[in-house]
Backbone as a ProteinNet text record, in pm:
[ID]
protein_1_A
[PRIMARY]
MRILVHESSIVAISLLYLVLDAVGGSSSHDCSCCVSSSSVADRVFQTRDVVTTQAMGARCAVAADFDGDGDMDLVSASAVDNTVAWFQNDGSGHFGGPQQVTYSSNGARIVTVGDIDADGKIDIIVASYYDHTVGWFKNDGAGNFGNIHITILP
[TERTIARY]
83.9	0	88.6	48.6	118.6	18.1	55.5	-29.8	44.4	-21.3	41.2	-23.7	57.2	8.8	74.3	-4.6	48.3	67.5	187.5	220.3	340.1	432.6	552.8	642.3	607.4	671	562.6	592.7	496.5	545.9	456.7	492.4	432.6	510.3	460.6	485.1	390.1	408	401.5	507	511	547.9	466.7	477.8	460.6	549.7	536.7	635.7	688	786.2	720.8	753.7	710.3	830.7	814.4	927.8	895.1	998	978	1052.8	985	1046.1	1022.3	1125.4	1109.1	1092.7	967.9	942.6	843.3	807.6	711.4	570.3	473.1	335.1	241.9	119.4	15.9	-0.1	-100	-121.8	-231.8	-270.7	-375.9	-325.3	-410.3	-375.7	-449.1	-498.4	-575.8	-486.2	-531	-461.3	-520.1	-434.8	-477.8	-417.8	-501	-452.9	-472.4	-375.9	-392.3	-317.9	-370	-308.6	-210.2	-93.9	8.7	88.4	124	206	352.4	385.2	523.3	610.4	738.3	832	857.2	947.8	976.4	1026	1106.1	1158	1054.9	1024.7	936.6	976	906.5	943.9	917	816.8	781.3	872.2	887	965.9	1095	1198.4	1321.3	1417.9	1412.9	1496.6	1408.5	1444.1	1364.7	1454.5	1408.9	1470.5	1369	1406.6	1315.7	1301.4	1178.7	1151	1136.1	1061.9	1046.2	1006.7	1040.6	992.6	906.1	867.8	792.3	644	595.3	453.2	381.6	345.6	288.8	147.2	130.4	1.9	-24.4	80.7	67	-40.2	-131.4	-244	-241.6	-183.4	-192.1	-81.5	-32.4	67.2	43.8	70.8	49.5	166.4	204.3	310.7	251.1	307.5	268.9	376.6	378.8	475	410.8	442.1	380.8	452.9	582.1	659.2	693.4	640.2	656.2	794.2	877.4	1012.5	1025.1	914.2	915	944.3	976	1003.8	879.4	859.5	746.5	778.2	705.7	716.6	616.3	616.2	522.5	442	316.7	234.4	180.7	174.9	123.2	19.1	-70.5	-170.2	-142.2	-130	-106.8	-208	-276.6	-390.5	-352.4	-243.5	-208.7	-165.7	-86.4	-40.6	-121	-231.6	-323.9	-254	-157.2	-70.3	-90.7	-91.6	-75	52.7	150.9	280.6	327.2	409.1	465.9	617	678.6	821.8	876.1	966.5	1019.3	1125.8	1109.8	1205.9	1314.7	1440.3	1550.4	1585.6	1512.7	1536.7	1613.7	1670.2	1744.9	1680.7	1555.8	1485.6	1511.5	1576.4	1596.5	1499.1	1443.8	1338.6	1381.5	1339.9	1365.1	1270.8	1284.5	1199.8	1056.1	967.3	826.1	802.4	721.5	679.1	530.7	494.9	357.7	257.9	154.1	32.6	-64.6	-83.5	-160.3	-121.3	-130.6	-111.8	-244.1	-354.3	-483.1	-591	-552.9	-649.5	-684.4	-789.4	-823.1	-849.4	-745.6	-756	-739.5	-641.8	-618.5	-605.2	-689.8	-690.9	-652.8	-709.8	-690.7	-644.2	-546.9	-501.5	-496.2	-535.3	-524	-492.9	-468.6	-428.5	-506.3	-513.7	-578.2	-581.5	-607.7	-618.1	-762.9	-799.7	-939	-992.4	-913.6	-960.7	-918.5	-867.8	-832.3	-734.4	-637.1	-536.8	-403.3	-399.7	-279	-182.3	-221.9	-135.9	-203.3	-123.1	-175.6	-209.8	-337.9	-386.4	-392.2	-411	-418.5	-558.2	-614.8	-745.6	-725	-788.9	-770.9	-905.8	-921.3	-1038.5	-994.1	-1065.9	-1033.7	-1146.6	-1108.6	-1205.1	-1279.4	-1206.6	-1269.2	-1351.7	-1319.6	-1401.6	-1493.8	-1499.9	-1594.5	-1583.9	-1461.4	-1443.3	-1368.3	-1400.5	-1322.4	-1287.2	-1159.8	-1118	-1006.9	-979.6	-870	-786.2	-658.3	-560.9	-512.1	-527.5	-486.4	-335.4	-275	-130.7	-101.8	1.5	38.7	134.5	171.1	260	404.8	436.4	571.6	574.5	462.9	456.9	409.4	351.6	291.7	140.9	82.3	-60.2	-137.4	-251.3	-336.2	-419	-507.8	-598.1	-690.6	-737.2	-823	-960.7	-1011.8	-1150.8	-1223.8	-1320.3	-1379.4	-1520.3	-1546	-1680.4	-1708.5	-1810.1	-1842.4	-1939.6	-1904.1	-1987.2	-2086	-2205.3	-2305.3	-2262.1
-116.5	0	123.1	227	354.1	461.3	547.1	655.9	785.3	878.5	1005.9	1117.9	1208.2	1325.6	1446.2	1545.8	1665	1774.8	1830.7	1940.6	2009.6	2063.2	2120	2007.8	1887	1767.1	1662.3	1557.6	1448.1	1332.7	1280	1169.7	1043.1	937.5	812.7	698.7	606.9	484.6	371.6	293.5	182.8	59.3	-43.8	-161.1	-112.5	-142.8	-93.2	17	80.9	187.3	323.7	413.7	552.2	627.6	691.2	753.3	894.9	973.8	1112.4	1144.4	1213.8	1266.7	1416.8	1495.9	1640.8	1683.9	1676.7	1707.6	1821.6	1888.5	1997.8	1944.7	2036.1	1991.6	2105.2	2072.5	2171.9	2190.5	2264.3	2288	2200.4	2095.5	2006.7	1915.4	1883.8	1791.5	1659.9	1628.1	1507.6	1388.6	1271.2	1148.1	1097.6	1060.9	1006	867.3	766	628.5	556.6	472.3	386.4	256.7	147.6	17.5	-7.6	-56	-84	-204.3	-289.2	-404.9	-378.8	-255.9	-224.5	-217.9	-234.8	-224.3	-77.8	-51.6	85.3	169.7	114.1	189.5	193.2	310.5	326.5	452.3	483.2	596.7	731.3	740.4	868.3	899.5	803.7	823.6	743.8	806.6	734.9	732.4	832.2	831.5	853.6	787.9	797.5	796.5	863.4	854.5	786.2	675.7	603.8	683.2	713.5	784.2	683	574.8	470.6	338.8	231.3	98.3	42.6	128.4	85.9	118.5	174.3	208	86.2	-7.2	-134	-114	-144.7	-124.5	22.6	95.7	239.3	264.4	356.1	385.5	527.2	621.4	760.9	839.4	942.2	1032.5	1173.3	1271.1	1411.3	1493.1	1597.1	1687.3	1815.3	1861	1987.4	2022.9	2148.2	2192.3	2178.9	2071.2	2044.9	2111.6	2142.4	2196.6	2344.7	2408.7	2552.4	2599.6	2509.1	2549	2585.9	2582.7	2619.7	2505.5	2386.6	2269.9	2181.9	2119.8	2030.3	1894.9	1861.9	1733.4	1639.3	1512.7	1414.4	1351.4	1316.6	1236.5	1120	1002.2	884.8	813.6	743.8	656.9	515.8	422.8	283.7	193.7	111.9	33.6	-91.4	-157.9	-284.4	-262.4	-158	-132.1	-21.7	23.3	121.5	250.2	293	404.1	528.1	641.1	770.7	827.2	855.2	905.4	1016.6	1106.3	1211.3	1200.9	1254.4	1245	1386.3	1427.2	1563.3	1577.1	1679.5	1713.9	1799.3	1763.9	1841	1965.8	1992.2	2110.3	2081.1	1961.7	1924.5	1805.8	1776.3	1665.6	1531	1529.9	1406.8	1407.3	1290.4	1280.3	1194.3	1236	1158	1039.8	962.5	845.6	884.7	785.8	814.3	871.1	976.1	1033.6	1006.3	945.9	900.5	1015.1	999.1	1077.1	986.6	863.2	760.3	622.2	523.4	384.3	308.6	379.3	312.6	360.9	400	437.3	309.1	243.6	108.7	100.8	63.1	56	192.4	270.4	405.5	399	471.3	465.5	596.6	704.5	834.6	934.4	1014.5	1122.7	1249.1	1359.5	1489	1591.6	1713.7	1815.5	1944.2	2025.6	2155.5	2218.6	2346.4	2417.3	2409.9	2301.8	2274.1	2376.1	2415	2504.1	2649.9	2683.7	2821.4	2886.8	2807.3	2863.8	2889.8	2872.1	2896.7	2779.9	2664.1	2545.7	2433.3	2358.4	2252.3	2129.1	2091.8	1973.1	1855.1	1735.7	1613.6	1553.7	1517.4	1453.7	1313.1	1213.7	1074.6	1003.9	918.3	832.6	689	619.8	481.5	389.6	283.7	193.5	106.1	37.3	-65.6	-12.3	106.2	161.5	273	291.4	384.6	526.1	574.5	707.2	800.7	926.2	1035.8	1122	1147.4	1225.2	1320.6	1412.9	1505.8	1520.1	1547	1563.9	1707.7	1776.4	1916	1924.7	2011.6	2035.9	2156.5	2145.3	2258.6	2355.2	2324	2408.8	2362.4	2271	2216.2	2069.8	2023	1884.4	1788.1	1839.5	1755.3	1757.9	1640.1	1629.7	1579.4	1644	1607.1	1484.2	1453.7	1340.4	1362.7	1253.7	1260	1315.8	1397.9	1444.6	1359.6	1278.7	1177.2	1213.1	1184.7	1184.9	1042.5	978.3	840.8	842.6	770.8	764.1	649.8	664.9	556.3	434.6
0	0	0	-71.2	-73.1	-32.5	60.6	105.1	77.1	10.3	-23.6	55.7	103.3	173.6	109.8	73.6	9.2	112.4	121.2	211	147.7	222.9	163.5	112.8	146.9	92.3	75.5	2	-13.3	70	153.6	239.8	181.1	173.4	117	213.4	218	293.2	193.5	183.5	90.1	169.8	158.2	243.6	386.9	479.2	616.4	646.9	543.8	561.8	547.6	639.1	629.8	577	461	395.6	354.6	327.6	289.4	162.2	70.5	-50.1	-50.8	-62	-65.1	-210.8	-259.9	-400.6	-417.4	-307.3	-316.7	-314	-302.7	-297.4	-266.9	-238.2	-211	-61.2	-20.9	121	177.7	108.9	156.4	266.8	363.3	471.1	454.1	336.1	314.4	285.9	329	294.4	163.5	73.1	-54.8	-66.8	-72.2	-65.4	-198.4	-232.4	-348.2	-322.1	-374.6	-355	-467.5	-432.1	-530.6	-486	-577.9	-544.2	-576.8	-614.4	-650.6	-526.3	-547	-435.9	-405.1	-311.4	-270.3	-386.1	-474	-588.1	-700.6	-749.3	-864.1	-939.7	-1048.5	-1132.4	-1066.9	-982.2	-921.3	-802.1	-711.3	-590.3	-603.6	-654.4	-682.9	-564.6	-478.5	-359.1	-237.6	-128	-6.6	116.2	218.9	350.1	440.6	501.2	590.7	719.2	755.9	880	993.2	970.5	1070.9	1004.3	1068.6	1030.1	1141.7	1236.8	1354.3	1345.9	1237.1	1222.8	1164.7	1250.8	1207.1	1151.4	1023.4	958.2	931.2	896.1	870.5	765.7	795.4	708.1	653.2	727.4	686.4	755.4	688.8	747.5	695.1	780.2	745.5	800.5	728.9	772.2	830.3	941.3	1005.2	1107.3	1150.5	1251.6	1389.2	1460.8	1591.1	1706.9	1691	1802.4	1786.5	1682.7	1666.5	1626.2	1570.8	1531.8	1384.2	1311.8	1170.7	1075.3	1126.4	1043	1034.2	918.2	900.6	963.8	1069.4	1136.1	1070.1	1110.2	1055.6	1166.9	1137.6	1227.3	1145.6	1207.4	1137.3	1221.5	1152	1214.4	1166.6	1259.2	1221	1291.7	1210.7	1257.4	1335.1	1298.4	1362.8	1507.7	1532.7	1669.5	1739.2	1676.6	1736.6	1779.7	1699.3	1738.5	1651.9	1718.4	1653.7	1714.1	1629.1	1676.1	1584.2	1638.6	1554.9	1559.6	1454.2	1433.5	1413.4	1500.1	1495.6	1387.3	1303.2	1199.1	1264.1	1240.6	1300.1	1219	1113.4	1031.4	905.1	896.3	776	704.8	740.5	676.4	741	856.3	932	1048.8	1079	1178.4	1296.5	1416.5	1536.7	1543.5	1648.7	1669.1	1699.5	1701.9	1726.3	1865.6	1870.9	1997.6	2012.4	2122.3	2144.3	2147	2067.1	2084.4	2158.3	2105.9	2175.4	2122.5	2209.6	2170.3	2181.4	2194.6	2214.4	2118.2	1998.6	1895.7	1820.1	1860.6	1816.9	1666.4	1590.4	1445	1380.5	1425.9	1372	1220.4	1148.8	1002.5	936.4	982.6	918.5	1023.5	986.1	1071.5	986.3	1046.1	980.4	1088.2	1050.1	1146.6	1124.2	1227.4	1219.6	1357.4	1362.7	1489.4	1536.5	1599.4	1637.5	1736.4	1834.9	1940.4	1921.3	1802.1	1765.2	1863.1	1913.2	2002.5	1932.8	1799.3	1722.7	1716.8	1771.6	1773.4	1695.3	1619.9	1534.3	1618	1618.5	1688.8	1592.1	1644.9	1563.6	1575.4	1460.7	1453.9	1399.6	1461.2	1419.1	1413	1312.8	1300.6	1323.2	1412.5	1446.6	1401.8	1334.6	1272.6	1373.4	1460.1	1543.2	1658.9	1709.3	1817.6	1768	1634.7	1572	1627.9	1644.3	1701.7	1608.5	1623.1	1567.8	1687.6	1704.9	1820.4	1784	1874.5	1850.8	1977.2	1953.8	2060	2059.2	2172.7	2185.9	2199.8	2119	2120.3	2209.3	2293.7	2377.6	2307.1	2181.2	2103.2	2105.4	2196.6	2205.6	2161.5	2104.6	2059.5	2165.6	2272.8	2376.1	2354.5	2353.4	2322.1	2442.9	2469.1	2582.7	2553.8	2647	2632.4	2512.5	2457.9	2340.5	2375	2286.4	2293.3	2189.4	2232.5	2145.9	2102.6	1974.5	1921.2	1878	1934.3	1900.2	1782.6	1677.6	1557.7	1570	1511.5	1518.3	1439.7
[MASK]
++++++++++++++++++++++++++++++++++++++++++++++++++++++++++++++++++++++++++++++++++++++++++++++++++++++++++++++++++++++++++++++++++++++++++++++++++++++++++

């Protein structure tokens, strides 16, 4: 599976790898998914930097500045390990290890970002398949996220 996210860079997930290509993009925060049986190397994404191999069942990734340093960080949702985690960009396109947002998003499928509470800080929104929830995590501006605010879907 390959998942594309358009931001100042395009983020792709191929197989179980979360990778980054700095090729430019739009300002959309939407996940665009397509199924592909191709390997990591293809005509569009010829070079990649592996961000993590720990996002088990990675479904979606989005770029945003979570810590207020001006660099585009990454957040991913992975369904197999029920994890939403973010990865801090050091400013040169290299990313640190996963930082927990939650390990209990039951079947995390979609993640997106936005300033939900209008406090000027980018929050994280996640949709979970198995517990039928859409929730958001409040960002304190330094990349620390509070408890989930949940909306239970019918």
